[in-house]
CSV table of C-alpha atoms in Angstrom, one decimal:
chain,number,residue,atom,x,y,z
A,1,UNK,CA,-14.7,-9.1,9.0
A,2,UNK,CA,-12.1,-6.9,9.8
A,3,UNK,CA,-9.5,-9.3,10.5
A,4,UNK,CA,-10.2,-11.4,7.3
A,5,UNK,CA,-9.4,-8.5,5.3
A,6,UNK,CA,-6.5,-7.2,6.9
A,7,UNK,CA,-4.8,-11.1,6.7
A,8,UNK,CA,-6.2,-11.1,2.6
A,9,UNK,CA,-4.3,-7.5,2.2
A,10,UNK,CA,-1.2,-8.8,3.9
A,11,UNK,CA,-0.9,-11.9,2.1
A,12,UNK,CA,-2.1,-10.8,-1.2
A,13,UNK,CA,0.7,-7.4,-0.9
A,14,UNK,CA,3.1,-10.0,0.5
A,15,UNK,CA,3.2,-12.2,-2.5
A,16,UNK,CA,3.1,-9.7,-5.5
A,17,UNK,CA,6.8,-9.1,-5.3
A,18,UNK,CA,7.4,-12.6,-6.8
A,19,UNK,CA,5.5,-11.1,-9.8
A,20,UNK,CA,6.8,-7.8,-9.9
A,21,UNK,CA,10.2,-9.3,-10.3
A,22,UNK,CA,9.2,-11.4,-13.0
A,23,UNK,CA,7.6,-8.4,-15.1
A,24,UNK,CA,10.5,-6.7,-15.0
A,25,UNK,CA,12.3,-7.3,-18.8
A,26,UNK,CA,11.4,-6.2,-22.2
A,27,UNK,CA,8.9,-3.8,-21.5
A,28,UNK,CA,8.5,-0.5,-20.1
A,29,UNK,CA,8.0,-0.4,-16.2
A,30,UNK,CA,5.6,2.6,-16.3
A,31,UNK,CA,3.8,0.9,-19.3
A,32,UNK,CA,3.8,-2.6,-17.4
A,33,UNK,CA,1.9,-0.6,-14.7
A,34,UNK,CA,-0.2,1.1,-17.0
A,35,UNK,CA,-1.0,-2.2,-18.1
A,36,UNK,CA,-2.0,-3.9,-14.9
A,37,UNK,CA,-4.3,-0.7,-13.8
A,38,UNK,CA,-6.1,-0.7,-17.0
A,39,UNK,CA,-6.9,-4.6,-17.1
A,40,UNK,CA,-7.7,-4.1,-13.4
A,41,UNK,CA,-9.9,-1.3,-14.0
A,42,UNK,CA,-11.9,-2.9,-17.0
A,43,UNK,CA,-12.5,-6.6,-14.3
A,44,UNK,CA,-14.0,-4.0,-11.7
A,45,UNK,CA,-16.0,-2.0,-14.0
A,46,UNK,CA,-17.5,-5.5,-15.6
A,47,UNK,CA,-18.4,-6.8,-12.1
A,48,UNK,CA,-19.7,-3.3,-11.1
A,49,UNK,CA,-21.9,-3.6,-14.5
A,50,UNK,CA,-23.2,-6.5,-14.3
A,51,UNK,CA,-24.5,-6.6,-10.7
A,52,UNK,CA,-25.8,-3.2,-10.8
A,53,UNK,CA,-23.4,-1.7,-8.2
A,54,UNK,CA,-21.7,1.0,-10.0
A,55,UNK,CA,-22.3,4.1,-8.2
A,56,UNK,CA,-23.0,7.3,-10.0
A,57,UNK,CA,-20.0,9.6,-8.5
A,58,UNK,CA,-20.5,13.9,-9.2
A,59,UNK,CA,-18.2,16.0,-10.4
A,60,UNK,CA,-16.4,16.3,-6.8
A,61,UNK,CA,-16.2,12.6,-6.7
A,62,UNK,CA,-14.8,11.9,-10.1
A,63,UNK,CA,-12.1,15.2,-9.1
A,64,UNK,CA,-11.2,12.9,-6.1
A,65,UNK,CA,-10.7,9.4,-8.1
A,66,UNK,CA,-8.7,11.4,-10.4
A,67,UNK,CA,-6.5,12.8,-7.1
A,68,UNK,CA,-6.3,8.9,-6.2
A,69,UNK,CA,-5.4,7.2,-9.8
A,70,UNK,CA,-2.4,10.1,-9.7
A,71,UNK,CA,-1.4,9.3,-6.2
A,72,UNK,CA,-2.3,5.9,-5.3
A,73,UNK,CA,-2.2,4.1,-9.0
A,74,UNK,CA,0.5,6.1,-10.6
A,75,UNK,CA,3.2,8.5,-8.9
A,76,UNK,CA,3.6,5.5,-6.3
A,77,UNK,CA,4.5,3.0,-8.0
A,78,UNK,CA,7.0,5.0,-10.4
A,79,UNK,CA,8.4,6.2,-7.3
A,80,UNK,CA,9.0,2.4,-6.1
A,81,UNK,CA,10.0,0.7,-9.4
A,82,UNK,CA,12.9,3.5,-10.1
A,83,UNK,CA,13.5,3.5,-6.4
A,84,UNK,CA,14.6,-0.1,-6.3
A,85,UNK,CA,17.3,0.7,-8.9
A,86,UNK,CA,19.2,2.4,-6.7
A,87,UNK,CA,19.0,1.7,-3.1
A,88,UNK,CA,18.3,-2.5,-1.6
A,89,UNK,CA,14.7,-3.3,-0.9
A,90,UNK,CA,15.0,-3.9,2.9
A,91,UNK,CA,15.7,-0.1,2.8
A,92,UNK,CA,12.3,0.7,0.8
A,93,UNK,CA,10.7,-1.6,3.0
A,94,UNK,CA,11.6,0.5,5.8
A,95,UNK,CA,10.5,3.8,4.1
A,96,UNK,CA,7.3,2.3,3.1
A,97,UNK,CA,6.5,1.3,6.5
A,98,UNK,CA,6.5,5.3,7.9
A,99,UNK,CA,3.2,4.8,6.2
A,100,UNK,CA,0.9,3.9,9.5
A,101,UNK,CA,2.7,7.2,10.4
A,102,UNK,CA,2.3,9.3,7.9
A,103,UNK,CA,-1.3,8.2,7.6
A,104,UNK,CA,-1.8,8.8,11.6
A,105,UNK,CA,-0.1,12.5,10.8
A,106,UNK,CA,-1.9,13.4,7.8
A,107,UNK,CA,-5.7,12.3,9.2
A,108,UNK,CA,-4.8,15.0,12.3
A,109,UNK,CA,-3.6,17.8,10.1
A,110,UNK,CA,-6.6,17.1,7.7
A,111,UNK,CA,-9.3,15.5,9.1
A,112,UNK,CA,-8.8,16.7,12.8
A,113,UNK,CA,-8.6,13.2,14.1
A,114,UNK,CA,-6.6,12.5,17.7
A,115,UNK,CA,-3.6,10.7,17.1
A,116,UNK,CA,-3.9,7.6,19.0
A,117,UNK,CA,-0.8,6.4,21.5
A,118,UNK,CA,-1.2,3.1,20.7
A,119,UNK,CA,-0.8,3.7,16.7
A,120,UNK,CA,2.6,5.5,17.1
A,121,UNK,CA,4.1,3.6,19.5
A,122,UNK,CA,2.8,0.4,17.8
A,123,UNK,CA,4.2,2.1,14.5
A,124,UNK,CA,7.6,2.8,15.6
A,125,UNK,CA,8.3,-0.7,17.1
A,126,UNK,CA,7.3,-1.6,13.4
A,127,UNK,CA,9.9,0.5,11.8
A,128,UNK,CA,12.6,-0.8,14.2
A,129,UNK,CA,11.7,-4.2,13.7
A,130,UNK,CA,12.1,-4.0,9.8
A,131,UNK,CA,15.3,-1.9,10.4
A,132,UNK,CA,16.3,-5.1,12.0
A,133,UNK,CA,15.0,-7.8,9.6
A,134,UNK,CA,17.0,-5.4,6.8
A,135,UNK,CA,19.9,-5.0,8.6
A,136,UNK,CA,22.2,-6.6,6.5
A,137,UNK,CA,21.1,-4.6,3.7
A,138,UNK,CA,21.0,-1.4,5.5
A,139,UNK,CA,24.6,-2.1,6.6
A,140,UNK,CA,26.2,-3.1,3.4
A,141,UNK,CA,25.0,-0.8,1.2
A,142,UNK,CA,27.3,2.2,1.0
A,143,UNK,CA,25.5,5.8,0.7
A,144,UNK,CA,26.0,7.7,-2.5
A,145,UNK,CA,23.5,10.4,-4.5
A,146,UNK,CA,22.4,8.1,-5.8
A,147,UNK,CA,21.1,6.4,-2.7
A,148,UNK,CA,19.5,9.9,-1.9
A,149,UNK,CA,17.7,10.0,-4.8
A,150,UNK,CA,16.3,7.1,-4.3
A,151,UNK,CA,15.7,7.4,-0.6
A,152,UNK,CA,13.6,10.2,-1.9
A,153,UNK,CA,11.7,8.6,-4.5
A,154,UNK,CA,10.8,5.8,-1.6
A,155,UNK,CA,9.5,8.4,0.6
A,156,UNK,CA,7.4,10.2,-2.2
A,157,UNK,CA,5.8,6.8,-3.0
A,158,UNK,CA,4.8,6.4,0.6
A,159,UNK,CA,3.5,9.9,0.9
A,160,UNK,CA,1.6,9.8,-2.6
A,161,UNK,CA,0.0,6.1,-0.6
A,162,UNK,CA,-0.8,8.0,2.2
A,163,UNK,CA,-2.7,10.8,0.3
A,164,UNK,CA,-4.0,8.0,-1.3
A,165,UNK,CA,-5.5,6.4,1.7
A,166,UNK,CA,-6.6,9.7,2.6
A,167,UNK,CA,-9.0,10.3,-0.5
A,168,UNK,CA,-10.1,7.1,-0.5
A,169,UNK,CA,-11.3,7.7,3.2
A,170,UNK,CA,-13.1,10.6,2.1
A,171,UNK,CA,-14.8,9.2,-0.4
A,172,UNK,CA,-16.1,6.9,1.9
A,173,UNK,CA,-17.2,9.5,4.2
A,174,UNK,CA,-19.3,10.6,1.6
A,175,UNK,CA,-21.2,7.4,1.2
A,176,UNK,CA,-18.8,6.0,-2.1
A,177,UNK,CA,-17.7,2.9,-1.8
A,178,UNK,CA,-14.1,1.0,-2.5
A,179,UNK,CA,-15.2,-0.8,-5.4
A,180,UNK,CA,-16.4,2.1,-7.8
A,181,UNK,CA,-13.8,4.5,-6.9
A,182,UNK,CA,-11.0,2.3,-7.3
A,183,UNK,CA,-12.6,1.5,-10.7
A,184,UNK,CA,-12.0,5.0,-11.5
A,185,UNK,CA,-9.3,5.6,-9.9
A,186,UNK,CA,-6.9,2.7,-11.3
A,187,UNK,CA,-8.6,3.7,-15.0
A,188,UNK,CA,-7.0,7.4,-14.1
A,189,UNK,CA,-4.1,5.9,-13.5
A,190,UNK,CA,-3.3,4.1,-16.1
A,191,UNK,CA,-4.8,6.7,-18.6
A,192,UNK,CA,-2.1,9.0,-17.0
A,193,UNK,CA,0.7,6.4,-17.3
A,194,UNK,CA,0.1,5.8,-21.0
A,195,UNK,CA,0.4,9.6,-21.4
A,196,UNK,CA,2.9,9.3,-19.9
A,197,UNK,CA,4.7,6.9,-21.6
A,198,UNK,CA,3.2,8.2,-25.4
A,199,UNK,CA,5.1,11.9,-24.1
A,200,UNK,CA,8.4,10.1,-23.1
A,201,UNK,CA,8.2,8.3,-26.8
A,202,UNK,CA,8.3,4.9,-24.7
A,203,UNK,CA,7.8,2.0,-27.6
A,204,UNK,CA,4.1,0.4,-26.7
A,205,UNK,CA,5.4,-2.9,-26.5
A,206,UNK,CA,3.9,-6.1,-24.6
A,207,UNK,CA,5.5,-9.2,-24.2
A,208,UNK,CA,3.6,-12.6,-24.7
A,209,UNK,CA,5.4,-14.7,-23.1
A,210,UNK,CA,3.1,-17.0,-20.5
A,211,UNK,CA,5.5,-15.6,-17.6
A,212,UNK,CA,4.4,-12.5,-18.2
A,213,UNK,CA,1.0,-12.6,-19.0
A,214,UNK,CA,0.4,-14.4,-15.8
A,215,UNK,CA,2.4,-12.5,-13.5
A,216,UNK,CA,0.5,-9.8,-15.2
A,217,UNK,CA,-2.9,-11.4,-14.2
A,218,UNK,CA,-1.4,-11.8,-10.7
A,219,UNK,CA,-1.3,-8.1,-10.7
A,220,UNK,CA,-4.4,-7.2,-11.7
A,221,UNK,CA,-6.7,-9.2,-10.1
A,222,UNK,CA,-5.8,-10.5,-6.9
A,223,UNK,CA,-3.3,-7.8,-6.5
A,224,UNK,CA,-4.9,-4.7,-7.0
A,225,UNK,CA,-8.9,-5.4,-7.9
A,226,UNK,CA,-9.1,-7.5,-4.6
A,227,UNK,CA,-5.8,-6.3,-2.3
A,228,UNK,CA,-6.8,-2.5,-3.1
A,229,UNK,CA,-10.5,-3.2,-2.5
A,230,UNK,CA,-9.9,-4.8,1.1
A,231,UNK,CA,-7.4,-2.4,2.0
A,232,UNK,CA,-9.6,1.2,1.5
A,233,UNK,CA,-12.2,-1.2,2.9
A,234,UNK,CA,-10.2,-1.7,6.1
A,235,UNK,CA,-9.0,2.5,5.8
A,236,UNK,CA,-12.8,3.3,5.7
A,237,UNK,CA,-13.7,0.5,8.6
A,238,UNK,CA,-10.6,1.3,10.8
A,239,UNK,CA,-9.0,4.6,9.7
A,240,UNK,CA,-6.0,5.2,7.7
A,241,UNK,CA,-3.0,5.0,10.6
A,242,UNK,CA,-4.5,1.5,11.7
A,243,UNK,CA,-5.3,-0.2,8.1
A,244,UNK,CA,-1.6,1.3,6.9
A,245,UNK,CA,0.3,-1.2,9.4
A,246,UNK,CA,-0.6,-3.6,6.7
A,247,UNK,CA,2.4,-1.9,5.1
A,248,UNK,CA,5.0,-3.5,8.1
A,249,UNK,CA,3.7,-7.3,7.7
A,250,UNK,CA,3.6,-7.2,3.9
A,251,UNK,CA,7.6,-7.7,4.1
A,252,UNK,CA,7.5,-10.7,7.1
A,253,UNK,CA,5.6,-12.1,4.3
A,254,UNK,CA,8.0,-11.7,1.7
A,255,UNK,CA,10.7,-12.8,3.9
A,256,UNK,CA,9.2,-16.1,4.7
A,257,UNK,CA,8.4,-16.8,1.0
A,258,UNK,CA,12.1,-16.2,0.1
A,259,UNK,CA,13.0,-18.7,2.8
A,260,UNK,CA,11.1,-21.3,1.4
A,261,UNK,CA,12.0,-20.0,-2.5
A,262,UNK,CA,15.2,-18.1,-2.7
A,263,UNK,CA,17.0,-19.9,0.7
A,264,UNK,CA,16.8,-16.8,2.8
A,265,UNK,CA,18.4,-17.9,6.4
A,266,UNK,CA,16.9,-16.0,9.7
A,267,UNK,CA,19.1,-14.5,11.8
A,268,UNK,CA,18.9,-13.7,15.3
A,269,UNK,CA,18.6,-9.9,14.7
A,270,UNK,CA,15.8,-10.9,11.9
A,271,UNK,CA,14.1,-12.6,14.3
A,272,UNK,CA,14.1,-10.1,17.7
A,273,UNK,CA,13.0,-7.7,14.4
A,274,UNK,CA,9.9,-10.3,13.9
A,275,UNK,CA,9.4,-10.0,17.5
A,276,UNK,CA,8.8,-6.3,17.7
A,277,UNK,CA,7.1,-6.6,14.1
A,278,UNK,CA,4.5,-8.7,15.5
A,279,UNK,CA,4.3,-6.6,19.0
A,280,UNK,CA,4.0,-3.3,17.3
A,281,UNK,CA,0.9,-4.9,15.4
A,282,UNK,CA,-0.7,-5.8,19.1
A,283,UNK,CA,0.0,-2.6,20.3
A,284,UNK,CA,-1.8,-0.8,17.2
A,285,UNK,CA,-4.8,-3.1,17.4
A,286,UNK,CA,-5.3,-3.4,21.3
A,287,UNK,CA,-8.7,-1.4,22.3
A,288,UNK,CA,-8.1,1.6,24.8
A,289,UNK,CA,-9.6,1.4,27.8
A,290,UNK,CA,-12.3,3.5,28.4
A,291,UNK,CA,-11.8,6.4,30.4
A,292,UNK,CA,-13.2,6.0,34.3
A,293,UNK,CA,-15.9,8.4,35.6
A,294,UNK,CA,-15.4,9.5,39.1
A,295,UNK,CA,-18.3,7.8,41.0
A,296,UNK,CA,-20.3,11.1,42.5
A,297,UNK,CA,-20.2,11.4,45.7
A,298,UNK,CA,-23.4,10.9,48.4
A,299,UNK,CA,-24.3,13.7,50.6
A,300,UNK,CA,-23.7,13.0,54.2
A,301,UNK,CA,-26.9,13.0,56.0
């Protein structure tokens, strides 16, 4: 079950850049995401409805979906979309994937949890494979404040997803699960977004066009009602550091899409970076071994 999900997540993640890029035009990016929350919000809350799974949340729980639709539904994405102005993608790919970290960091600090070996070390021969996969892009793009800026942006987005993941595991802890908070939590969002966008005076425009409508739908429903829904699903089944290495395969993905659409030509450093992509997601997966008990000793005699 576990695995199923994790694959969905990665190839569901891996392929919503294609309609990212094709959303971007005549209307607002914080309203386009507004837009894709809010239609993804009303599917879960329909199929919550109708099958009699909507959970009742208190007033803590509802406090917490609002702390994910601001984090996990909102502040990240801005962060990525103006990000990507400024600075190449293979660059906020490689900020992005600090997330397995981030998440391993965070659960200590909060939660208490041990931070396993494994999870590091598998997460830092992730973020050197990507550095290598982007190298290109790392290399050729001069550094300017602008390219700060947006290097900070990138790194606010993947702390807002890790606080994210975070919250969502909490809620979980307490017995909520994926489905109705993210219901919540993406209608949060998206309420927060449009204020946002009525406070900036940004003109509440939509554009009809069949590209965008079903890059749109792309969005909403496989991308975020079912590629949110397995992802906290894998956070609450396998913790936050493990289910956040999701974050380094969801650009081999990409990569291997733009071959195929956009001529993209591997390399030799690209692939020793695939390499260590695919051997830092064996490392975070692979079981320790359980600790020996010394075998007690027999009196003489």
């Amino acid at each position: 079950m576990n695995l199923s999900l994790y694959l969905l997540t990665v190839l569901i993640w891996g392929t919503t850049w294609v309609a990212i890029k094709l959303q971007m035009g005549a209307v607002a990016i914080p309203l386009s995401i507004a837009y894709r929350f809010s239609l993804a919000a009303l599917v879960l809350f329909a199929i919550l409805l109708l099958s009699r799974r909507l959970q009742a949340l208190g007033r803590r729980g509802q406090l917490i979906c609002l702390a994910q639709g601001l984090c996990l539904f909102c502040v990240n994405f801005i962060c990525f979309y103006t990000a990507s102005q400024w600075i190449p993608s293979g660059l906020i790919a490689v900020v992005f994937s600090t997330a397995t970290l981030w998440n391993a960091l965070n659960a200590r600090v909060f939660f208490g949890q041990r931070i396993a070996a494994n999870v590091l070390g598998g997460g830092a021969l992730g973020l050197l494979g990507l550095a290598l996969l982007f190298w290109p892009q790392l290399v050729g793009h001069t550094a300017s404040r602008e390219t700060l800026y947006g290097l900070g942006l990138a790194l606010l987005g993947t702390l807002c997803f890790s606080a994210g993941n975070l919250l969502s595991s909490l809620q979980q802890k307490a017995g909520l699960r994926p489905l109705s908070t993210n219901a919540w939590g993406m209608l949060y969002g998206s309420l927060i977004l449009l204020t946002i966008c009525l406070v900036q005076g940004v003109p509440l425009s939509f554009d009809a066009s069949p590209r965008y409508i079903g890059s749109l739908l792309y969005l909403a429903i496989p991308g975020s009602v079912i590629g949110f829904t397995a992802y906290l699903t894998l956070v609450g089944r396998m913790g936050p550091e493990r289910a956040a290495y999701c974050t380094v395969l969801f650009p081999v993905v990409a990569l291997n899409i733009s071959a195929f659409a956009e001529g993209y030509r591997w390399s030799l450093p690209a692939l020793a970076g695939l390499g260590l992509v695919m051997a830092g997601n064996v490392l975070v997966f692979r079981k320790p071994r359980p600790a020996l008990r010394p075998t007690p000793s027999t009196p003489a005699g």
